[in-house]
Coordinates of C-alpha atoms and ligand atoms in Angstrom, one line a residue:
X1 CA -32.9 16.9 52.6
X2 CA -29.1 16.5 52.8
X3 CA -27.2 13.8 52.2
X4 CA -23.6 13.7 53.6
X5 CA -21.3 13.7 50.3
X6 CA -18.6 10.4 50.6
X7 CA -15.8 10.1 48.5
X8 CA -15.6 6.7 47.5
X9 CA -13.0 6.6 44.6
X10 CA -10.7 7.4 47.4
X11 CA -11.0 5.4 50.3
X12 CA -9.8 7.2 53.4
X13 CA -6.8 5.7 55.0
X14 CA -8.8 3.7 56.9
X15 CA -10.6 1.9 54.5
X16 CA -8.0 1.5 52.4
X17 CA -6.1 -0.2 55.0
X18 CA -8.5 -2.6 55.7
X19 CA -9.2 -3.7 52.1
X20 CA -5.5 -4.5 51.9
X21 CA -5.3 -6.6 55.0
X22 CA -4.6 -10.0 55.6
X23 CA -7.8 -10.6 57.8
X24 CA -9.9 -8.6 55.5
X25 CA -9.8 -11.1 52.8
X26 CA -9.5 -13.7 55.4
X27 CA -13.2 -12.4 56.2
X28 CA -14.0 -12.3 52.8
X29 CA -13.1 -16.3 52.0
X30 CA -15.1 -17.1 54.7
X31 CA -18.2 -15.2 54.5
X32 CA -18.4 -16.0 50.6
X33 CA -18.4 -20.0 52.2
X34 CA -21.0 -19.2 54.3
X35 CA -23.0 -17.3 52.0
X36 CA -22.7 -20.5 49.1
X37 CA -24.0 -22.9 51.7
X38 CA -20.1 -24.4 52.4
X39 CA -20.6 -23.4 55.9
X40 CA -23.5 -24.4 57.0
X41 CA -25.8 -22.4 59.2
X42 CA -25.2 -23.8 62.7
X43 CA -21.4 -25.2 61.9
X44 CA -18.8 -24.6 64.2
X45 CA -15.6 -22.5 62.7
X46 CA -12.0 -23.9 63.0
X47 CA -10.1 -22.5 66.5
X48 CA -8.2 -19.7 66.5
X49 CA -4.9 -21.6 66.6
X50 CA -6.2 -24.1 64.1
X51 CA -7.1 -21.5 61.2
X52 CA -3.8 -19.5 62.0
X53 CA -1.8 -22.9 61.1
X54 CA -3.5 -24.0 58.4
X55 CA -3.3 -20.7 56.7
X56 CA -0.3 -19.6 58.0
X57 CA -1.1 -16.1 59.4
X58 CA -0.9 -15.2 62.7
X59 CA -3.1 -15.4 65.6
X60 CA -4.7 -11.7 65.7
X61 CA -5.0 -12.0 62.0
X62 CA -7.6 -15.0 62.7
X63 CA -9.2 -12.9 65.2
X64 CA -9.9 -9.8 63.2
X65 CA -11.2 -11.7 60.8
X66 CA -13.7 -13.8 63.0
X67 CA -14.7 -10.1 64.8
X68 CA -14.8 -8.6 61.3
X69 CA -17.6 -11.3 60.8
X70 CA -19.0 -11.3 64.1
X71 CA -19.7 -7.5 62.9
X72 CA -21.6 -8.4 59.5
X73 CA -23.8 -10.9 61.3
X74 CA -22.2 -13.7 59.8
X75 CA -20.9 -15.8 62.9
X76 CA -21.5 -15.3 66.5
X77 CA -19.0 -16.3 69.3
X78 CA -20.3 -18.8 71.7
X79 CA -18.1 -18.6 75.3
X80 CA -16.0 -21.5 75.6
X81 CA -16.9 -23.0 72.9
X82 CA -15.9 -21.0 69.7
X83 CA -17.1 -19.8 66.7
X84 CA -20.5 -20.7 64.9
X85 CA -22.2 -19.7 61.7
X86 CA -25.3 -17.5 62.6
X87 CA -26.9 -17.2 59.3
X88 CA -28.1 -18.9 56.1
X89 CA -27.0 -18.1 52.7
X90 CA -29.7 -15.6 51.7
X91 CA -31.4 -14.3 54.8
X92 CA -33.6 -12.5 52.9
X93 CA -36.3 -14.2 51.2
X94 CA -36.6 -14.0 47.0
X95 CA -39.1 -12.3 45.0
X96 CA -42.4 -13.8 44.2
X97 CA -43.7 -14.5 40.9
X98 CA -44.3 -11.4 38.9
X99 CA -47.4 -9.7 38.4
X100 CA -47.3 -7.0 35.0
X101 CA -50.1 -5.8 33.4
X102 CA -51.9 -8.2 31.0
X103 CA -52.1 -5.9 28.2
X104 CA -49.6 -5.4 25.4
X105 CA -48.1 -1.7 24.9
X106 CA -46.3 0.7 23.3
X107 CA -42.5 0.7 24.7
X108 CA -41.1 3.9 25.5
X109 CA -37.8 4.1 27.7
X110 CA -36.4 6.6 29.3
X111 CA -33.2 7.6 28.5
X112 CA -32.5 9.4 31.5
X113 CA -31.6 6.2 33.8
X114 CA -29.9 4.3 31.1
X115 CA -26.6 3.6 32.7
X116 CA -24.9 5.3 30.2
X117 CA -26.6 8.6 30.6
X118 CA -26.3 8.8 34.0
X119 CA -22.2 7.5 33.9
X120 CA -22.0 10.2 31.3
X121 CA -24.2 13.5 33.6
X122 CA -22.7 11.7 37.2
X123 CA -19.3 11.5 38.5
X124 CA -19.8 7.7 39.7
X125 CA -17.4 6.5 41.4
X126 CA -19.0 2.9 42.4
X127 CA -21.3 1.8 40.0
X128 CA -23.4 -1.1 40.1
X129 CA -25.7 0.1 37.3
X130 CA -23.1 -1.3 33.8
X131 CA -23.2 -4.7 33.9
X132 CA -19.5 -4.1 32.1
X133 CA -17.5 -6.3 33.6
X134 CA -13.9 -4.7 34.9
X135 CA -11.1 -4.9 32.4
X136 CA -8.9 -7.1 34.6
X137 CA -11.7 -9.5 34.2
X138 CA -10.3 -10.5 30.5
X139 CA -7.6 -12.1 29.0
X140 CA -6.2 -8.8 27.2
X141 CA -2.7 -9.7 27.1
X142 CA -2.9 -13.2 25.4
X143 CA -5.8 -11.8 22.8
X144 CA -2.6 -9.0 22.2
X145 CA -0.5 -11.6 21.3
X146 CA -2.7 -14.0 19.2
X147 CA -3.6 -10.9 17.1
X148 CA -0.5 -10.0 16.8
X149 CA 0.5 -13.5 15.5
X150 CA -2.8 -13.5 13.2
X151 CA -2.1 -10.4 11.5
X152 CA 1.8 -11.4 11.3
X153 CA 0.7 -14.6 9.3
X154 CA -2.1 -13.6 7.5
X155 CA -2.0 -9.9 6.9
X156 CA -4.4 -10.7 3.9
X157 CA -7.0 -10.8 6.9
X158 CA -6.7 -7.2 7.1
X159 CA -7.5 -6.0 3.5
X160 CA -10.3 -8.5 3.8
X161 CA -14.3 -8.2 3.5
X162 CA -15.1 -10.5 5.1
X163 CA -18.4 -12.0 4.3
X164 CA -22.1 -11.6 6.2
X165 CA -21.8 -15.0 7.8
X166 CA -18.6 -14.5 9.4
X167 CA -15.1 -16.4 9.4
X168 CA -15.7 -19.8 8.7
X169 CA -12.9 -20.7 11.2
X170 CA -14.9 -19.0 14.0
X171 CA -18.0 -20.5 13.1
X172 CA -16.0 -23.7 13.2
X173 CA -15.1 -23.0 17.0
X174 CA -18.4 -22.1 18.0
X175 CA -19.6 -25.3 16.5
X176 CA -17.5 -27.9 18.2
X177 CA -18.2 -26.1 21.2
X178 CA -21.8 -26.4 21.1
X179 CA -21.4 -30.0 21.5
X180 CA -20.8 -29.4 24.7
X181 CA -24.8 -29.2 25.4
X182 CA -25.8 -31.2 23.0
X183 CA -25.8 -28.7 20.1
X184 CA -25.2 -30.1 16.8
X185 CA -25.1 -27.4 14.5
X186 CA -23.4 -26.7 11.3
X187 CA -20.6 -23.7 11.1
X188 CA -23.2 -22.8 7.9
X189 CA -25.6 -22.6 10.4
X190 CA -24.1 -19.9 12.6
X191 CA -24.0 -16.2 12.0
X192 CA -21.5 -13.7 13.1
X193 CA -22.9 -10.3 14.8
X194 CA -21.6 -6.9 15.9
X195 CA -22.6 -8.2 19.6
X196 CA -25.3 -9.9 20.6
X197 CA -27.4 -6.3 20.3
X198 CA -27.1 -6.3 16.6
X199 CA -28.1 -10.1 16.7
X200 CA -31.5 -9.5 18.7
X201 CA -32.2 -6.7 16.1
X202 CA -31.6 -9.0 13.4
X203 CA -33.5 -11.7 14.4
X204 CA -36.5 -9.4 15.4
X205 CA -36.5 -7.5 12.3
X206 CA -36.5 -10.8 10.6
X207 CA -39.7 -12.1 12.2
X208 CA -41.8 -8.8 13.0
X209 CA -43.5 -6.0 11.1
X210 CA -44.1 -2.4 13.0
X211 CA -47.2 -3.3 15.6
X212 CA -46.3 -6.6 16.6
X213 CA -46.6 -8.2 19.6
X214 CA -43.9 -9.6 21.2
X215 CA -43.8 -11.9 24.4
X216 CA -40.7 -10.6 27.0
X217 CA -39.9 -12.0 30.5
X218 CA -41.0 -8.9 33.1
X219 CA -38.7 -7.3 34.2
X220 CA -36.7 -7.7 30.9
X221 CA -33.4 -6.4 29.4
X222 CA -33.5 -2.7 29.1
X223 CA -31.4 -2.7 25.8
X224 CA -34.2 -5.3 24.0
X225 CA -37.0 -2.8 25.3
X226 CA -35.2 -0.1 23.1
X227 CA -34.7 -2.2 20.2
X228 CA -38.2 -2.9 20.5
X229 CA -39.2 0.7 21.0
X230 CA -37.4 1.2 17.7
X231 CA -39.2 -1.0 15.3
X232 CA -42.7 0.0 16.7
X233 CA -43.2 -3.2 18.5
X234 CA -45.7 -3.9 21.1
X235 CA -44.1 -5.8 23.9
X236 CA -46.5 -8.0 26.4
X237 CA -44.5 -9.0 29.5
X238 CA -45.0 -12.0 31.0
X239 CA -45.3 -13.1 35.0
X240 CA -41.7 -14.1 35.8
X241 CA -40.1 -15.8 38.6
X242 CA -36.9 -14.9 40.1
X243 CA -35.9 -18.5 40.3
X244 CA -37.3 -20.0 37.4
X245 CA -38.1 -17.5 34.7
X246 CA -41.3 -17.5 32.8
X247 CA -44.7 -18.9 33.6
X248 CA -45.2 -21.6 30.8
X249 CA -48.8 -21.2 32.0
X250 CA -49.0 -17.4 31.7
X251 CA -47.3 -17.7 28.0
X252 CA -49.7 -20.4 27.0
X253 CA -52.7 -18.2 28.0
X254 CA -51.3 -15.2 26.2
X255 CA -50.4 -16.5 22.7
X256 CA -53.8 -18.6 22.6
X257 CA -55.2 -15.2 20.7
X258 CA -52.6 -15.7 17.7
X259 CA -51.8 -12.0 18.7
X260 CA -48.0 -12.5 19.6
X261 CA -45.8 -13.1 17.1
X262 CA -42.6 -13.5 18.7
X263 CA -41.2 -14.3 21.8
X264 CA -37.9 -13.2 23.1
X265 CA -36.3 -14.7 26.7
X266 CA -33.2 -15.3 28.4
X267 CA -33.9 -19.1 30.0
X268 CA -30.3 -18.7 31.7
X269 CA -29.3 -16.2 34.1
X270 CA -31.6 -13.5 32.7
X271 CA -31.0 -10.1 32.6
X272 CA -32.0 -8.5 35.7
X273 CA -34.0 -11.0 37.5
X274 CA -31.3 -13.7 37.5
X275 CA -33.5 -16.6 36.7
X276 CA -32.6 -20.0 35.4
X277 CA -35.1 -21.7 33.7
X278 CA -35.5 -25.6 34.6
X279 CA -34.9 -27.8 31.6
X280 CA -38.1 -29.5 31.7
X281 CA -40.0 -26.2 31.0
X282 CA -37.4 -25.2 28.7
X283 CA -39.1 -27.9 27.0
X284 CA -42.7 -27.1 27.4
X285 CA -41.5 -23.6 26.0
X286 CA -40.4 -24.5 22.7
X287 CA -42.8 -27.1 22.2
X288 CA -45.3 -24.9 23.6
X289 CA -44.1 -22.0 20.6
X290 CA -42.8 -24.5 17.7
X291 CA -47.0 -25.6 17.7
X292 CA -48.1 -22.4 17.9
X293 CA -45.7 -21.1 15.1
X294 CA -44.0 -18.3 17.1
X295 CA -40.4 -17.8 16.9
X296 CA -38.2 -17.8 19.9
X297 CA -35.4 -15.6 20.2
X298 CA -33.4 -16.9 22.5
X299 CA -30.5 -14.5 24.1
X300 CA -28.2 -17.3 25.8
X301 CA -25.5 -14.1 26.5
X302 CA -25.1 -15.3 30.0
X303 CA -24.8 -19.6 29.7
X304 CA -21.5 -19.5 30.7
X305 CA -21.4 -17.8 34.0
X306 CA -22.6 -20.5 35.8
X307 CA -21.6 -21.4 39.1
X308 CA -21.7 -24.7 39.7
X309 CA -22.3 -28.1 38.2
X310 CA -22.7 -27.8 34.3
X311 CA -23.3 -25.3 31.9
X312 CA -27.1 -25.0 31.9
X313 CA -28.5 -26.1 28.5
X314 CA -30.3 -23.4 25.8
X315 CA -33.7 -24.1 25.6
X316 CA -32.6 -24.4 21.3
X317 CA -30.9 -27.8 22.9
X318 CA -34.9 -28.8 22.7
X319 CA -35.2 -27.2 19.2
X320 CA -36.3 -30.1 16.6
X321 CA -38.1 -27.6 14.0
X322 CA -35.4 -24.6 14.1
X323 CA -38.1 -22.0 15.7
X324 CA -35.4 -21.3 17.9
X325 CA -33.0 -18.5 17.2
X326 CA -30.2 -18.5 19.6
X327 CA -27.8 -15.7 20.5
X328 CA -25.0 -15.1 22.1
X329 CA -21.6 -12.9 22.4
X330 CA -17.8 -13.0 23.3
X331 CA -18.4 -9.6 24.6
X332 CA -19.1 -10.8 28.2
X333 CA -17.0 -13.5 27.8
X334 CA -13.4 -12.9 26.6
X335 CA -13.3 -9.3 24.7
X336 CA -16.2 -6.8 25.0
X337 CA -13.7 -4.8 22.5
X338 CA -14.0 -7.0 19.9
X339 CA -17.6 -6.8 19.5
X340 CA -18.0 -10.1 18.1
X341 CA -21.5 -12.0 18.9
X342 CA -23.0 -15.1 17.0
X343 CA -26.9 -16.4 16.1
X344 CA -28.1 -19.9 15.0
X345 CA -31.3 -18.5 13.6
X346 CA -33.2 -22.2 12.4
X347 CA -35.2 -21.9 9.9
X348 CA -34.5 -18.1 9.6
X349 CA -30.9 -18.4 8.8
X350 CA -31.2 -16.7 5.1
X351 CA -33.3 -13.9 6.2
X352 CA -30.7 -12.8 8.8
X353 CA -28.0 -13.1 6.9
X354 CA -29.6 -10.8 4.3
X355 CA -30.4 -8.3 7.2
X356 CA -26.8 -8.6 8.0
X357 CA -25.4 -7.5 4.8
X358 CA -27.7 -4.4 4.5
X359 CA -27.0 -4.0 8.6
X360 CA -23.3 -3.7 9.0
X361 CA -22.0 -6.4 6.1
X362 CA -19.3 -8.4 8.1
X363 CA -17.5 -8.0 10.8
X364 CA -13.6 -7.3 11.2
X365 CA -11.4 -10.0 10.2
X366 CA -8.5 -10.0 12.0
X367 CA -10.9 -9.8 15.0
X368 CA -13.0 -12.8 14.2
X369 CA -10.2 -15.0 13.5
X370 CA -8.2 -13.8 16.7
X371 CA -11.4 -15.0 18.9
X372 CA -11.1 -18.5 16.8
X373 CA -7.4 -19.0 17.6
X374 CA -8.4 -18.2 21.1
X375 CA -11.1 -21.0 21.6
X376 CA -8.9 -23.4 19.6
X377 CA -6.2 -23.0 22.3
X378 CA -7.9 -24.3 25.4
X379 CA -7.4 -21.2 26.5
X380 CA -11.2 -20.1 26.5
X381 CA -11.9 -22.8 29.5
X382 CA -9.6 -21.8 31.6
X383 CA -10.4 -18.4 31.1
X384 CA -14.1 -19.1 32.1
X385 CA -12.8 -20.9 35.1
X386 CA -11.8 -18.2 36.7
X387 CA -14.2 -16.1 35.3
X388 CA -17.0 -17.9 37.0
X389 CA -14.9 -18.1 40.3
X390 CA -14.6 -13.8 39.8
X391 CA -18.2 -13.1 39.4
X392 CA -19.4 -16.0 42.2
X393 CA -16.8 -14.6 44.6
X394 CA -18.2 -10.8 43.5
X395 CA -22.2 -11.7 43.7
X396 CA -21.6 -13.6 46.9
X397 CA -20.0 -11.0 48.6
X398 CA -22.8 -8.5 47.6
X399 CA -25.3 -10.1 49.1
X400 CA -23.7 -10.4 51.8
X401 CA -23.5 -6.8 52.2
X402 CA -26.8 -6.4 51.2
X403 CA -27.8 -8.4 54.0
X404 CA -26.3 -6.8 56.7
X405 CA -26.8 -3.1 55.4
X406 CA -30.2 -3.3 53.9
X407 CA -33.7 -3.6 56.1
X408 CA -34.9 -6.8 56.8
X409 CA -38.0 -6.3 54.7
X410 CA -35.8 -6.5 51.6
X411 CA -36.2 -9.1 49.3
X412 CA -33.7 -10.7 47.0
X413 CA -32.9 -13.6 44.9
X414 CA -29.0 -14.7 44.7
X415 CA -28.8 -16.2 41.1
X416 CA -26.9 -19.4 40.2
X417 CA -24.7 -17.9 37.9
X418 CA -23.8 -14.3 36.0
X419 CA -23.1 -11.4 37.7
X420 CA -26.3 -9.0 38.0
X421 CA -29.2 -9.3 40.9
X422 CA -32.5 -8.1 41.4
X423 CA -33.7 -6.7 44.8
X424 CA -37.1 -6.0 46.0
X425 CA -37.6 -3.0 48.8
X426 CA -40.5 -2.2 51.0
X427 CA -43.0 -1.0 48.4
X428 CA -43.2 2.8 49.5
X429 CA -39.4 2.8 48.3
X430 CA -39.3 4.9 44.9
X431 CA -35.9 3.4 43.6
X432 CA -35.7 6.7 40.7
X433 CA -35.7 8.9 43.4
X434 CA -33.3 6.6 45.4
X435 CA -31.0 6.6 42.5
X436 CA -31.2 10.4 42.3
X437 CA -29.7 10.5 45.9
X438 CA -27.0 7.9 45.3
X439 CA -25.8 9.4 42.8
X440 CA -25.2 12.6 44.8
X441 CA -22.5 9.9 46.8
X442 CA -21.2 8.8 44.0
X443 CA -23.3 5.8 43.4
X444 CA -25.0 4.4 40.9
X445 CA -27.4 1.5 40.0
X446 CA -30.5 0.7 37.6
X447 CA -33.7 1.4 39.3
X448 CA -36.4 -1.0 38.6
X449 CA -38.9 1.0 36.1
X450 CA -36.2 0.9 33.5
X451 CA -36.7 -2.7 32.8
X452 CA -40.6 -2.8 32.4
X453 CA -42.6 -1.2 29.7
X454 CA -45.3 -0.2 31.9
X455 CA -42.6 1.4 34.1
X456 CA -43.7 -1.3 37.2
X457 CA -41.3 -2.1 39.7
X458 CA -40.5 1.0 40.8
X459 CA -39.7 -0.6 44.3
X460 CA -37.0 -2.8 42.8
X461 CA -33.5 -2.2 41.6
X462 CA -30.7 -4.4 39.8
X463 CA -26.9 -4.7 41.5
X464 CA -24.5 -5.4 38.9
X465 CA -21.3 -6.9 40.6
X466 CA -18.5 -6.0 37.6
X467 CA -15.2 -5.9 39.7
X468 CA -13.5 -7.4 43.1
X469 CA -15.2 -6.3 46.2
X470 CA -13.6 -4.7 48.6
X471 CA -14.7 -2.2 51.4
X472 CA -15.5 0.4 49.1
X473 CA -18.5 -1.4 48.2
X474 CA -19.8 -2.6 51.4
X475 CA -19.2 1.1 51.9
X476 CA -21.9 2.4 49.1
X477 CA -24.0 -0.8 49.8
X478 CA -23.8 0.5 53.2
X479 CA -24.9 3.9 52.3
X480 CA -27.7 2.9 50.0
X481 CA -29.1 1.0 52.5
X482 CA -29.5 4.2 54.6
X483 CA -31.0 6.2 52.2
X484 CA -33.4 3.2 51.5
X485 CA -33.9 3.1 55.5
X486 CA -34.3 7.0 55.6
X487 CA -37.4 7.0 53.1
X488 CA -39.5 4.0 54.9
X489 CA -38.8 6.0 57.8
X490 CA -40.3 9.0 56.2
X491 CA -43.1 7.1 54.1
X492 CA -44.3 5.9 58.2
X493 CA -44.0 9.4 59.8
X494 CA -46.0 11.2 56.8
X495 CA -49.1 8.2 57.1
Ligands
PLP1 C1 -29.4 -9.6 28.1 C2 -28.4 -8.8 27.2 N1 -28.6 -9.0 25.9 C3 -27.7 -8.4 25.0 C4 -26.8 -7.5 25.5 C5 -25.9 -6.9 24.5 O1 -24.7 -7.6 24.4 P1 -23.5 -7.3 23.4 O2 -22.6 -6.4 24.2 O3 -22.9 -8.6 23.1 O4 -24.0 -6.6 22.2 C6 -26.6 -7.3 26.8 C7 -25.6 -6.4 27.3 O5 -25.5 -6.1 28.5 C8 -27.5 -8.0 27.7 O6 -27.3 -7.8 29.0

């Protein structure tokens, strides 16, 4: 089979044109309000003249930008009337509930489709498969300066230890903030991590031996699948829903044996299904585990990339017997440089904190204290602000593209907040071998076996929107979608 070989680093002239343009991100305002639900399906679109006034562009900028939606499906022109939106947000419908074996197993992952084998064997040139978000994303050049002024007041900081717990000041900050939920925690109470990777293998060292059992969402976290392929750990996955994350039933039938002895989820905007997990069975969760003694490790990494309303709550903001271990990271945040990440581990505080010191000790001073000065400032929530607005505006906008390029058997769930999704294809898809011709284009994503123990989903794949979209991407979303065409095309003509 040959696949026609596109460069997409380098945009022809035409492309690059259009990404530029006025009415291209004209388009793009409009078709991220449709796909949120602002425009309604239905709703009739400003005139011409009208738009062109209020945004102060010309006529034929208007209409490029109503034909460059007419083209993606968007809106349709009605004659004499105007412009109407055709479709609803999400014209695909979501995932069902998932259905993984029942058994607990051995984990063994591949390292072949880890994202960072394949940017390291590939020359990728879009790459949905990191969830690394761009560069531009973060607030590099006032962290510069506050580290600058840290290490200018208190050079001490650099010939300093530090201690296992972390800078007190930081633990401070991360504190107060907690209040914000409802979190009342002590700075004692918290514990600073290289990341929140070296926090989830702190907290499961701390409450496993080698053969344990431990609960995980399905699909789950590649990166906790290796941790747990590392310490020997059984992992049983759990049914999932895209929309609401585990079955509370499906949990409470599988640790009625005693055999699971930890349980580790991400109740907000998990990692790849996108799920958010309804408060009330946030709370049927830990009471379910605080009876039933089993610790829950939960990696909150993503809480702040909501969309809308307010920051969802940790299921620990239910926590009244500190089973709860909570984790989370500035590294998605405000610095993935710094490596800094945090853990409230209950009732397990002391043994983490002696895991810690044998792990990596402490982490860098000047580092720490540069991240406190930050959240002191305000600066953190303005930060997040637009943030949230970047990775709503990128997700959005990937759907959308998804929508128009992809066939209409796809399924997909558009998350409420973070910046990864999970899509389901016509089950004789094989999304390995799908990733194998991508990334002949240039493109790359993480194909759906990768984030399941017993290798299931291999009809699925997560989209990890990291940077602005522009036509490039509609362009690779474009061509995925063909290759995804071209093999249920092939999978009917063999039958
Ligand atoms: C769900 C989840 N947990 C943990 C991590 C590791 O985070 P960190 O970079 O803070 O170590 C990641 C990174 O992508 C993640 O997606």
């Amino acid at each position: 089979m040959e696949f026609v070989m596109t460069d997409l680093s380098l945009p022809n002239a035409n492309q690059r044109r259009k990404t530029e343009t006025l009415y291209f991100q004209l388009a793009g305002e409009l078709a991220q309000a449709i796909q949120s639900g602002v425009l309604q399906l239905g709703e009739k679109l400003p005139s011409i003249r009208k738009l062109s006034a209020q945004r102060q562009v010309s006529l034929s900028t208007v209409m490029e930008a109503y034909r460059e939606l007419e083209d993606r499906g968007l809106i349709e022109a009605r004659p004499q009337s105007g412009f109407y939106v055709q479709k609803h947000r999400n014209g695909f419908s979501a995932p069902e509930l998932t259905q993984p074996p029942q058994q607990a197993r051995q984990v063994v992952v591949d390292p072949m489709w880890l994202p960072a084998t394949l940017a390291r064997l590939h020359a990728i040139k879009i790459d949905f498969g990191f969830a690394i978000l761009a560069p531009a994303l973060f607030p590099n050049q006032q962290l510069q300066r506050l580290l600058a002024q840290v290490t200018r007041h208190s050079p001490e900081l650099i010939a300093d230890y530090g201690r296992p717990a972390g800078d007190v000041e930081l633990r401070r900050q991360i504190a107060r903030r907690a209040l914000n939920w409802g979190g009342q925690f002590e700075a004692e109470e918290i514990l600073i991590t290289q990341g929140a990777i070296e926090a989830l293998n702190l907290c499961l060292r701390a409450v496993t031996q080698p053969g344990d059992v431990v609960a995980i969402e399905s699909p789950a976290y590649f990166g906790l699948l290796q941790i747990l392929e590392s310490f020997q750990l059984k992992a049983l996955e759990i049914p999932t829903h895209p929309q609401t994350g585990i079955s509370i039933e499906a949990l409470e039938l599988a640790t009625r044996s005693g055999e699971v002895k930890a349980c580790v989820l991400l109740p907000n905007f998990s990692n790849p299904l996108g799920s958010l997990m309804p408060d009330e069975n946030k709370k049927r969760l830990v009471e379910l585990l605080a009876e039933r003694h089993i610790p829950l490790i939960e990696d909150d990494l993503y809480g702040e990339f909501y969309y809308k309303g307010d920051r969802p709550r940790p299921a620990k903001a239910f926590d009244k017997e500190g089973n709860v271990m909570l984790i989370s990271s500035f590294t998605k945040t405000v610095a993935p440089g710094f490596r800094i990440g945090w853990v409230v581990a209950g009732r397990h505080h002391q043994k983490v904190e002696q895991l810690k010191f044998i792990n990596t000790f402490s982490n860098a001073m000047p580092l720490q204290r540069t991240i406190a000065k930050f959240l002191e400032s305000g600066g953190y929530d303005h930060h997040l602000r637009r943030l949230r607005r970047a990775c709503f505006d990128q997700v959005m906008l990937a759907v959308a593209a998804i929508e128009r390029f992809f066939p209409s058997d796809t399924r997909l769930h558009v998350p409420q907040g973070g910046y990864v999704f999970w899509i389901e294809l016509n089950a004789v898809v094989d999304t390995l071998l799908l990733l194998q011709h991508a990334l002949r284009e240039g493109i790359s994503f993480t194909p759906g076996p990768l984030f399941s123990p017993s290798h299931s989903y291999r009809n699925c794949l997560r989209i990890c929107c990291n940077e602005p979209w522009g036509a490039r991407h509609d362009h690779a979303i474009e061509r995925l979608g063909e290759l995804v065409q071209q093999q249920i095309s092939e999978a009917t003509t063999t039958r």
